[in-house]
Coordinates of C-alpha atoms in Angstrom, one line a residue:
M120 CA -3.3 32.4 57.2
I121 CA -2.0 30.0 54.4
S122 CA -4.5 28.2 53.0
T123 CA -4.2 24.7 53.5
S124 CA -4.3 23.8 49.7
Y125 CA -1.1 26.1 49.0
V126 CA 1.1 24.2 51.9
V127 CA -0.2 21.0 49.5
S128 CA 0.5 22.0 46.5
A129 CA 3.7 23.4 47.5
A130 CA 5.0 20.0 49.3
R131 CA 3.9 18.3 45.9
L132 CA 5.6 20.9 43.7
V133 CA 9.1 20.1 45.8
R134 CA 8.5 16.8 45.7
I135 CA 8.3 16.4 41.7
A136 CA 11.8 19.5 41.9
A137 CA 13.2 17.0 44.2
L138 CA 12.2 13.5 41.7
T139 CA 13.3 15.5 38.6
F140 CA 16.5 16.6 39.9
A141 CA 17.3 12.9 41.0
V142 CA 16.5 11.3 37.8
A143 CA 18.0 13.6 35.8
L144 CA 21.2 13.7 38.8
L145 CA 20.8 9.6 38.3
V146 CA 20.8 9.8 34.4
G147 CA 23.3 12.7 34.2
F148 CA 26.2 10.1 36.1
V149 CA 25.1 7.0 34.6
A150 CA 26.5 8.9 31.0
L151 CA 29.8 10.4 32.3
Q152 CA 30.3 7.0 33.8
S153 CA 29.4 4.9 30.3
F154 CA 31.6 7.5 28.7
A155 CA 34.3 7.6 31.4
S156 CA 34.9 3.6 31.4
N157 CA 36.8 3.5 27.9
Y158 CA 39.0 6.9 28.6
G159 CA 42.4 6.5 28.9
A160 CA 42.4 2.7 28.1
T161 CA 44.9 1.2 25.6
H162 CA 43.9 -0.1 22.7
Q163 CA 45.5 -3.3 20.7
S164 CA 46.0 -2.6 16.6
L165 CA 47.0 -5.4 14.6
V166 CA 49.9 -3.7 12.6
M167 CA 51.1 -5.1 9.9
R168 CA 53.5 -4.8 6.7
T169 CA 51.2 -4.7 4.3
A170 CA 54.2 -5.1 1.7
D171 CA 55.2 -8.2 3.3
A172 CA 52.5 -10.0 3.1
N173 CA 51.5 -9.1 -1.2
P174 CA 55.0 -10.7 -2.7
A175 CA 53.4 -8.3 -6.2
L176 CA 53.7 -5.1 -4.0
T177 CA 57.2 -5.6 -2.7
A178 CA 58.2 -6.0 -6.5
A179 CA 56.6 -3.0 -7.5
I180 CA 57.6 -1.0 -4.2
A181 CA 61.4 -2.8 -5.8
S182 CA 60.7 -1.4 -9.3
Q183 CA 60.0 2.4 -7.7
Q184 CA 62.9 1.9 -5.6
S185 CA 65.3 1.3 -8.5
A186 CA 63.8 4.0 -10.4
G187 CA 64.8 6.3 -7.8
R188 CA 61.6 7.1 -6.1
V189 CA 60.1 6.3 -2.6
C190 CA 56.8 4.8 -1.7
G191 CA 54.8 4.9 1.2
E192 CA 51.1 4.8 2.2
K193 CA 50.5 8.6 3.5
P194 CA 48.7 9.5 0.5
A195 CA 50.5 12.3 -2.2
L196 CA 50.2 14.2 -4.8
T197 CA 52.4 12.4 -7.0
D198 CA 51.9 10.1 -10.5
T199 CA 53.3 7.2 -9.6
I200 CA 50.8 4.9 -8.0
L201 CA 50.1 1.2 -7.2
F202 CA 47.4 0.7 -7.8
Q203 CA 45.7 -3.5 -7.2
R204 CA 42.2 -3.9 -7.9
L205 CA 40.2 -6.6 -6.5
G206 CA 40.1 -10.0 -7.3
E207 CA 43.3 -9.9 -9.0
S208 CA 46.6 -10.1 -7.3
K209 CA 48.5 -7.6 -9.4
V210 CA 50.1 -4.4 -8.4
R211 CA 49.7 -1.5 -11.4
V212 CA 50.8 1.6 -11.8
L213 CA 48.3 4.6 -12.6
S214 CA 48.4 8.3 -12.6
F215 CA 47.3 10.1 -10.3
D216 CA 43.2 10.5 -12.5
E217 CA 43.0 7.2 -12.6
A218 CA 43.9 5.7 -9.4
I219 CA 41.6 7.9 -8.0
A220 CA 38.9 7.3 -10.5
A221 CA 39.5 3.1 -9.9
S222 CA 39.0 4.0 -5.9
S223 CA 36.0 5.9 -6.0
A224 CA 34.6 2.9 -8.9
R225 CA 35.2 0.7 -5.8
E226 CA 37.4 -1.3 -8.5
G227 CA 39.9 -1.6 -6.2
W228 CA 42.5 0.1 -3.6
I229 CA 45.5 1.9 -3.8
R230 CA 48.1 0.1 -2.3
S231 CA 50.7 2.9 -2.3
Y232 CA 52.2 6.2 -3.1
C233 CA 55.5 7.3 -4.5
V234 CA 57.6 9.9 -4.8

């Protein structure tokens, strides 16, 4: 015959396993719902032409284009970089090395790459 203590222990083990499974299932469901709530959602992004907002940049791009170069925001390996220092409205032409060093030192930002 099976002792009563084994039956009680087995019943307790089944209850603990069922409760653990239910809690894990609930946590998994909440996690999936939180990740799935943004899946496939459309986000509006503000796209603004930087050349339209900054007349100095527009003038610098125009002078580079008159010299036969094509300027764009996509990084390119070139020696003609339009760079704007922090606090200045003037856009300067720097070499690639100078622009990377100044950008790394957080002196300003690269506005355009002209190839």
